[in-house]
Short mmCIF file of C-alpha atoms in Angstrom, two decimals:
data_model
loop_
_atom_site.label_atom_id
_atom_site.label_comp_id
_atom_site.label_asym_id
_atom_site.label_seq_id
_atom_site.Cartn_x
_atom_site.Cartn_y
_atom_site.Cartn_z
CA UNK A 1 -11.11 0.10 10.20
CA UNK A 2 -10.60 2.81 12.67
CA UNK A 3 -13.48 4.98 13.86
CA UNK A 4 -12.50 8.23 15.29
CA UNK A 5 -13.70 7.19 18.67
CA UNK A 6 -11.65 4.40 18.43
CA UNK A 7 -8.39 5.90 16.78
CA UNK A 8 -8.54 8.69 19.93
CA UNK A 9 -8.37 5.91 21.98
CA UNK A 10 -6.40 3.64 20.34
CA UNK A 11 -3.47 6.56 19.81
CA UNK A 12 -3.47 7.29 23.40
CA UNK A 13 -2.70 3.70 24.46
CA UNK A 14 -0.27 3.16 21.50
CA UNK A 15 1.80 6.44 22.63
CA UNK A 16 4.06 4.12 25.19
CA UNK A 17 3.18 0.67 23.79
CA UNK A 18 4.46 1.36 20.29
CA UNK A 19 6.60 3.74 21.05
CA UNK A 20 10.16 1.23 20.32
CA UNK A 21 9.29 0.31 17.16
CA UNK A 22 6.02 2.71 15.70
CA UNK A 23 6.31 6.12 17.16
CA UNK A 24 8.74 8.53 14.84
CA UNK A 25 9.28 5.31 12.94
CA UNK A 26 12.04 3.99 15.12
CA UNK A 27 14.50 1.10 13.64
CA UNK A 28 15.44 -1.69 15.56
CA UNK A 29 18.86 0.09 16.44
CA UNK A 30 16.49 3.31 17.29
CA UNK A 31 17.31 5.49 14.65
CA UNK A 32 14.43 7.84 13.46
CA UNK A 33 12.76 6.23 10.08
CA UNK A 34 11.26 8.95 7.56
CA UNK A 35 8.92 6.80 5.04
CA UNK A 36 7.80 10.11 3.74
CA UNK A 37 7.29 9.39 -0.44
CA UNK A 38 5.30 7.36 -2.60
CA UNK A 39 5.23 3.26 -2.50
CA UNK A 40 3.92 0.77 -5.35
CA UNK A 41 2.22 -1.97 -4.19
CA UNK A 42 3.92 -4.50 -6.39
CA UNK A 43 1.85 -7.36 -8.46
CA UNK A 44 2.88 -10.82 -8.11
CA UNK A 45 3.55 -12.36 -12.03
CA UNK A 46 2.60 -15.46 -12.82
CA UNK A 47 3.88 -18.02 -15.67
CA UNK A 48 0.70 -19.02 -17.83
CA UNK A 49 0.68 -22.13 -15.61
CA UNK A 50 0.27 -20.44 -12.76
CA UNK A 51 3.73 -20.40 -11.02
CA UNK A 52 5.29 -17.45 -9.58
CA UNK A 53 7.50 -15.84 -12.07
CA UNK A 54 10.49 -14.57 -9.73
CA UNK A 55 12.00 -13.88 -13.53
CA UNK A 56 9.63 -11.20 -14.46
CA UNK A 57 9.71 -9.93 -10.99
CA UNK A 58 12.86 -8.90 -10.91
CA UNK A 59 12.94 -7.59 -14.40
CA UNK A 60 9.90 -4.94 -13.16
CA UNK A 61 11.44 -4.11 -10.12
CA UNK A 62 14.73 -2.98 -11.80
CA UNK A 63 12.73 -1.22 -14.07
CA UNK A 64 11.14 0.86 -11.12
CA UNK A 65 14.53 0.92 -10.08
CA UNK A 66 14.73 4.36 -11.93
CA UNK A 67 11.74 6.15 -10.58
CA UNK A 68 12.21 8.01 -7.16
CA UNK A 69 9.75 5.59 -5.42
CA UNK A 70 10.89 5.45 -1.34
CA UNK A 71 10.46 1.76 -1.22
CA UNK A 72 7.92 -1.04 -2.40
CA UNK A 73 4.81 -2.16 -0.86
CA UNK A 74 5.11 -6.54 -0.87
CA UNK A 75 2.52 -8.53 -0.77
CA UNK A 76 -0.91 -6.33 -0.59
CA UNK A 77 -4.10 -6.80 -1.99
CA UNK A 78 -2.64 -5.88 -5.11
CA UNK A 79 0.04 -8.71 -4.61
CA UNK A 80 -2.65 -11.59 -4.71
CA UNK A 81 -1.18 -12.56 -1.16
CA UNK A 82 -4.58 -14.72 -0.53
CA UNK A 83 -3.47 -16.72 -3.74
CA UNK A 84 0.64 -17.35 -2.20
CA UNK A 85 1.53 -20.18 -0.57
CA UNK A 86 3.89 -19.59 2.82
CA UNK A 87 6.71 -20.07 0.97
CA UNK A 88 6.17 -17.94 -1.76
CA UNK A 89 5.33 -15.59 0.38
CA UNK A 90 8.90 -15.39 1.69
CA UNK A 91 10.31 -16.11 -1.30
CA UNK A 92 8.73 -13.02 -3.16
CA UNK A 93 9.99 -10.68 -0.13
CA UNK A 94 13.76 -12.41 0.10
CA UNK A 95 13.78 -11.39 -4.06
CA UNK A 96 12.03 -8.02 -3.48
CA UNK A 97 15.13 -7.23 -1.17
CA UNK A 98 17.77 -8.20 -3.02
CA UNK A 99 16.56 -6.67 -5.85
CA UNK A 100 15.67 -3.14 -4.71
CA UNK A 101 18.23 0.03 -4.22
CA UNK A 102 19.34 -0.49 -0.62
CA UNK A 103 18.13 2.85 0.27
CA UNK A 104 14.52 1.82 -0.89
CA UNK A 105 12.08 0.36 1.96
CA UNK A 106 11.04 -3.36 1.50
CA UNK A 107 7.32 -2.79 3.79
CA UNK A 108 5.58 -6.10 3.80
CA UNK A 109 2.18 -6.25 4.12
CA UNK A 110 0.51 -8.82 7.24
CA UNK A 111 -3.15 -9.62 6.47
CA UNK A 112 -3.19 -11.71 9.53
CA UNK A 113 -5.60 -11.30 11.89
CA UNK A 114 -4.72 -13.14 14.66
CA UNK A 115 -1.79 -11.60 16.57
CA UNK A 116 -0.03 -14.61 17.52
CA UNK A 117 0.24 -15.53 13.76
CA UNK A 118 1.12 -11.70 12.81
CA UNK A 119 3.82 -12.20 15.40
CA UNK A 120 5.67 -15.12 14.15
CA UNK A 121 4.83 -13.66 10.08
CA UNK A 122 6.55 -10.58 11.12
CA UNK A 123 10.22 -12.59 12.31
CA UNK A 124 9.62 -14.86 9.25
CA UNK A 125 9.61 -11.55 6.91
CA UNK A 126 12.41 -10.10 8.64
CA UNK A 127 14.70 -12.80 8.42
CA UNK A 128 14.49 -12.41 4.44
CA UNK A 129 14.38 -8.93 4.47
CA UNK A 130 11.52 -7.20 5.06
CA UNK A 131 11.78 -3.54 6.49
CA UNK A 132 9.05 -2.69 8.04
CA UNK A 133 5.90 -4.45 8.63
CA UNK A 134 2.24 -3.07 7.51
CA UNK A 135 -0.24 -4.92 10.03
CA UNK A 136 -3.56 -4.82 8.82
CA UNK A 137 -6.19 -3.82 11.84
CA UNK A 138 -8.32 -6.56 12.21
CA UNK A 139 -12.09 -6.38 10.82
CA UNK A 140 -13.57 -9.86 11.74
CA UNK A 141 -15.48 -10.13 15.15
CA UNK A 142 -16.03 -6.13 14.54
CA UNK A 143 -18.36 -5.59 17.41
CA UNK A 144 -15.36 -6.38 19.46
CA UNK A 145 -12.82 -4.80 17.84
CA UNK A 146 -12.25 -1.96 20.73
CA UNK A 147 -10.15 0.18 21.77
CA UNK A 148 -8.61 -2.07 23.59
CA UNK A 149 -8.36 -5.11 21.20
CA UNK A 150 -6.65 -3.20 19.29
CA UNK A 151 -4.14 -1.63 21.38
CA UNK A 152 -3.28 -5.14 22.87
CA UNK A 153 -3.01 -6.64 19.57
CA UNK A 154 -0.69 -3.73 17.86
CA UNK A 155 1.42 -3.37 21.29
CA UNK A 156 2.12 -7.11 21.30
CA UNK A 157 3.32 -7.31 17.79
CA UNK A 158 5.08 -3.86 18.06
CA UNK A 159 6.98 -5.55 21.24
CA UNK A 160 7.80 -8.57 19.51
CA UNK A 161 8.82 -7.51 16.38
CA UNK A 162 12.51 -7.57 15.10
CA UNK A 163 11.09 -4.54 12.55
CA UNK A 164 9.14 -1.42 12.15
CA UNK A 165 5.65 -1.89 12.35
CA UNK A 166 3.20 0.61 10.36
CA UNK A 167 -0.61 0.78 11.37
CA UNK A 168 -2.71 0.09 8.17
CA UNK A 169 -6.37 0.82 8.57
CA UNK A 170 -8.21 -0.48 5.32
CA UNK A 171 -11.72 1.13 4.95
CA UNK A 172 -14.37 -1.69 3.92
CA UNK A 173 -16.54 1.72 2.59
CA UNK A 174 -14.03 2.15 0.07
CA UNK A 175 -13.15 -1.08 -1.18
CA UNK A 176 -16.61 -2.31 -1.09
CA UNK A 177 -18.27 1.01 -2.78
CA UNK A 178 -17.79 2.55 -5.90
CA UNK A 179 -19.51 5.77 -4.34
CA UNK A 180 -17.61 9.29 -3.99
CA UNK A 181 -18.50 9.90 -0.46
CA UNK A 182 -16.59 6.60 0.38
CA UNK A 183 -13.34 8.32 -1.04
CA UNK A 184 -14.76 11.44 0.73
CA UNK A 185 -14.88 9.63 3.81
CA UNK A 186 -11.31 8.31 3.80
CA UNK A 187 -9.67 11.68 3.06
CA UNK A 188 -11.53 13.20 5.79
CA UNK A 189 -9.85 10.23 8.42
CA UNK A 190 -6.47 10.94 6.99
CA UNK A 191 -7.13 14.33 8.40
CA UNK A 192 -8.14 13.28 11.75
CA UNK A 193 -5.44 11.31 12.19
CA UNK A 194 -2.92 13.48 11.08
CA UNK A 195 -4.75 16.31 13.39
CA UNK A 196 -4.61 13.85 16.57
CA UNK A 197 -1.30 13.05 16.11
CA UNK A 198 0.81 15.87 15.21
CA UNK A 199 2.43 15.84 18.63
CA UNK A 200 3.18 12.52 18.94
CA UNK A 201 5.69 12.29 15.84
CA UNK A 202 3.69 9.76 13.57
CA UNK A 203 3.47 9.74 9.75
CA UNK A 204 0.84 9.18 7.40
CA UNK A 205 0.38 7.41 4.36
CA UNK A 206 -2.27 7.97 1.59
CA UNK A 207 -3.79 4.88 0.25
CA UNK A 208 -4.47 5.91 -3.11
CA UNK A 209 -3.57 7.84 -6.25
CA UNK A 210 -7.00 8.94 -6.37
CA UNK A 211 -7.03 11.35 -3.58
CA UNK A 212 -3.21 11.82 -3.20
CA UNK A 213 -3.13 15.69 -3.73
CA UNK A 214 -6.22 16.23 -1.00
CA UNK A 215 -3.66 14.28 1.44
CA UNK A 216 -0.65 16.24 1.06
CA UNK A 217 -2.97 19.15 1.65
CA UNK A 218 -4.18 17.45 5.06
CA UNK A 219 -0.96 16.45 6.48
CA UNK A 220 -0.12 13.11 4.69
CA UNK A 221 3.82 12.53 3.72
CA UNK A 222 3.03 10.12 0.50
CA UNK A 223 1.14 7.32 -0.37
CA UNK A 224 0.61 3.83 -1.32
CA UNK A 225 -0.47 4.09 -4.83
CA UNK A 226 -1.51 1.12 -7.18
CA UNK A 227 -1.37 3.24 -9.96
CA UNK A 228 1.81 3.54 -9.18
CA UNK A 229 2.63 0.40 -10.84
CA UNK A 230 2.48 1.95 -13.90
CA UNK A 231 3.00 5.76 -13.96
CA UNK A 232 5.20 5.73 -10.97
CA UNK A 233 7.29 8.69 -12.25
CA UNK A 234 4.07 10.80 -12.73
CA UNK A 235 2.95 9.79 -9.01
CA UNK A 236 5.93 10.77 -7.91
CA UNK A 237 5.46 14.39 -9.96
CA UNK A 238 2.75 15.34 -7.70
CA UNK A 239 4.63 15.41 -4.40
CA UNK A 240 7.34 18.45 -5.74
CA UNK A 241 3.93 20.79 -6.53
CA UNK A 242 1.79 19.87 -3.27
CA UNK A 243 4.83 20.14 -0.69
CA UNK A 244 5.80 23.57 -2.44
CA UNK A 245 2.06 25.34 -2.10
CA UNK A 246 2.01 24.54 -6.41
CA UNK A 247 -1.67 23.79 -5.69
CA UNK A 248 -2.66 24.65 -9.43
CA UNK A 249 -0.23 22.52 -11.00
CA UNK A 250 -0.90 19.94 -8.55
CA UNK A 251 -4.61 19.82 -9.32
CA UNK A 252 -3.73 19.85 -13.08
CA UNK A 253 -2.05 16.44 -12.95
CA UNK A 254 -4.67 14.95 -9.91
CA UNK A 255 -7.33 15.57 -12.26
CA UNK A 256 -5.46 13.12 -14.99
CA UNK A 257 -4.48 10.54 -12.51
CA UNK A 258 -8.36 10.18 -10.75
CA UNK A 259 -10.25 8.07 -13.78
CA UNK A 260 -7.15 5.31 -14.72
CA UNK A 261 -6.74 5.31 -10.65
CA UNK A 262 -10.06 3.89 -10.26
CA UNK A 263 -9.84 1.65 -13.40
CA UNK A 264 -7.04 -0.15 -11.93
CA UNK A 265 -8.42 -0.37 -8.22
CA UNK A 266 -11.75 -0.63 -7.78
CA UNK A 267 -13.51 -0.59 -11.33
CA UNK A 268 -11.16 -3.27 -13.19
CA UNK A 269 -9.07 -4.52 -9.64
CA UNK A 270 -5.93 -6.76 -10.10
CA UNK A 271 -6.52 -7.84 -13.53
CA UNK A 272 -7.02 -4.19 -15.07
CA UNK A 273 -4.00 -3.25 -13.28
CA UNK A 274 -1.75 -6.22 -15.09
CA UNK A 275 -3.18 -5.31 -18.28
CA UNK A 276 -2.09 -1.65 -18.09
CA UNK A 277 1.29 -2.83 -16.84
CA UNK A 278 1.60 -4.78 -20.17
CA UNK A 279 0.98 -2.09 -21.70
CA UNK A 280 3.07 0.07 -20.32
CA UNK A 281 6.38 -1.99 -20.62
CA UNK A 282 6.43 -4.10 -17.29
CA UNK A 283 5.17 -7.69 -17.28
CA UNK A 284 1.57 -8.00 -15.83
CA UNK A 285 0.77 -11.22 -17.06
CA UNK A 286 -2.26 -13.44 -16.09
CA UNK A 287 -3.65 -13.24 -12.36
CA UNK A 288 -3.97 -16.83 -10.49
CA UNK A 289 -7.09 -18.20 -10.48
CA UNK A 290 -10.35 -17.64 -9.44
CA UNK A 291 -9.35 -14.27 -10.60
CA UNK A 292 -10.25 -14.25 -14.67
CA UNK A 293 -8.65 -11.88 -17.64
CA UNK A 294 -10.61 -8.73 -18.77
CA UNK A 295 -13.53 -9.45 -21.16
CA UNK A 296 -13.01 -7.20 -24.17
CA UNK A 297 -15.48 -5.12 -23.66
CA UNK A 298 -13.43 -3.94 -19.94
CA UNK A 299 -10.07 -3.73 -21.60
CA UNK A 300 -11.75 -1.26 -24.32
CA UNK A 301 -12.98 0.66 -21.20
CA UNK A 302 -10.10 0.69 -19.34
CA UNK A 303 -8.08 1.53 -22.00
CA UNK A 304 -10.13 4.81 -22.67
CA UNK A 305 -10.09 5.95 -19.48
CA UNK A 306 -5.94 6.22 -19.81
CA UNK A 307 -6.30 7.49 -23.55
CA UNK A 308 -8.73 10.05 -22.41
CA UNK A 309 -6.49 11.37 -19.93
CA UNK A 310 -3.77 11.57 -22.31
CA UNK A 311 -1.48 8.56 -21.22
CA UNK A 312 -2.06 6.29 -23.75
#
């Protein structure tokens, strides 16, 4: 998590360190990267005995084929990645790539907290495919998580790495809280950062569905939207209204997308999200254990707040 305090000073040391492979979203060859749009964070499917189903991976992917997504989030929360062995891990990024539209970004997700092991994750993921990297700032040992930790840890992996690399600060506030000023909270960092960095060419993702239209209002050029996973085509409808000043319109379909965002995040998590995506013609399947199905009692919840909202 990045404190404004810290993000001040952690942008001013990044501006030379990260400036090959982060600043204006450079490419190994140094072309300019735009990763403006909106990204699903793809599920992992499972077989009912627990096996990764590369199958019914591929099948969803082509199906998202059709939606104007700008590439595919691998290997998130929403991914199960603690649940993947190594291997899988690779192997679910090498099929992710060669299933995808070329033009579609393959961003891979690094969890790791420890730099040396984000380091050698990062080659492993870009010898299969991966397009960019997504390293996760690390949150254990918080007291001395600094400034300057964290410029030394995202300037060595920037350095060393064959790919992109794209600064992803997850807010404990939000994913441990259920409570409005959380979300309140992470709309008003998207707006420092995009404020603090508007001269220094970087781009800005949204993290959620939930306050996606409030983000293209502050400065943000997309998102990384579970609930993309299954309405990815009405995601995708709210950038046209917000980049054109459509504000009405815009808050007309935010307003529908806010209650089944939350039911498959942070009300329902991984599981609600599968179950929706059953519903909704893409394999969700069961989730590997310890995570357990919906009782009956959530999937009747869940499935009124998309009826209510009129998408089911």
């Amino acid at each position: 998590m990045l404190g404004p305090r810290v993000w001040a000073s952690v942008k001013q040391g990044l501006s030379r360190g990260l400036s090959r492979n982060v600043k204006g979203w450079a490419s190994g060859d140094g072309r300019k990267v735009d990763i403006a749009g909106i990204y699903p964070p793809v599920t992992t499917p499972f077989t009912a005995t627990a096996e990764v189903d590369y199958g019914k991976l591929e099948e969803n992917l082509y199906k998202m084929g059709t939606i104007p997504f700008r590439g595919f989030v691998v290997q998130g929360s929403t991914g199960e990645f603690p649940f993947l062995t190594s291997r899988e891990r690779l192997e679910v990024v090498s099929r992710v790539r060669q299933v995808i539209p070329k033009d579609n970004f393959c961003l891979l997700v690094l969890p790791l907290l420890a730099t040396q092991a984000t380091v050698e994750m990062t080659v492993s993921m870009a010898q299969v495919g991966a397009d960019a990297a997504m390293v996760v700032t690390p949150c254990y040992f918080r007291g001395r998580m600094n400034s300057a930790a964290l410029i030394h840890h995202y300037t060595k992996v920037a350095d060393l790495s064959p790919i992109p690399v794209v600064l992803y600060s997850v807010l404990v506030e939000v994913l441990g809280s259920a409570l409005t000023p959380g979300l309140l909270l992470q709309v008003t960092r998207i707006g420092l950062i995009v404020h603090k960095t508007s001269k220094q060419d970087f781009q800005v993702l949204a993290g959620s569905a939930g306050f996606l239209m409030a983000s293209y209002a502050l400065g943000a050029v997309g998102g990384v939207c579970a609930l993309a996973n299954v309405l990815g085509a009405q995601v995708c409808q709210l950038e046209p209204p917000c980049l054109t000043g459509q504000w009405e319109a815009a808050q007309k379909l935010q307003h529908r997308l806010i209650e089944p965002n939350a039911a498959v995040t942070r009300r329902f998590g991984i599981p609600g999200l599968k179950k929706t995506m059953d519903w909704f013609g893409y394999y969700g399947g069961p989730c590997r254990a310890p995570l357990q199905e919906l009782s009956p009692a959530e999937e009747e919840a869940l499935r009124l707040d998309f009826s209510s909202n009129g998408w089911l």
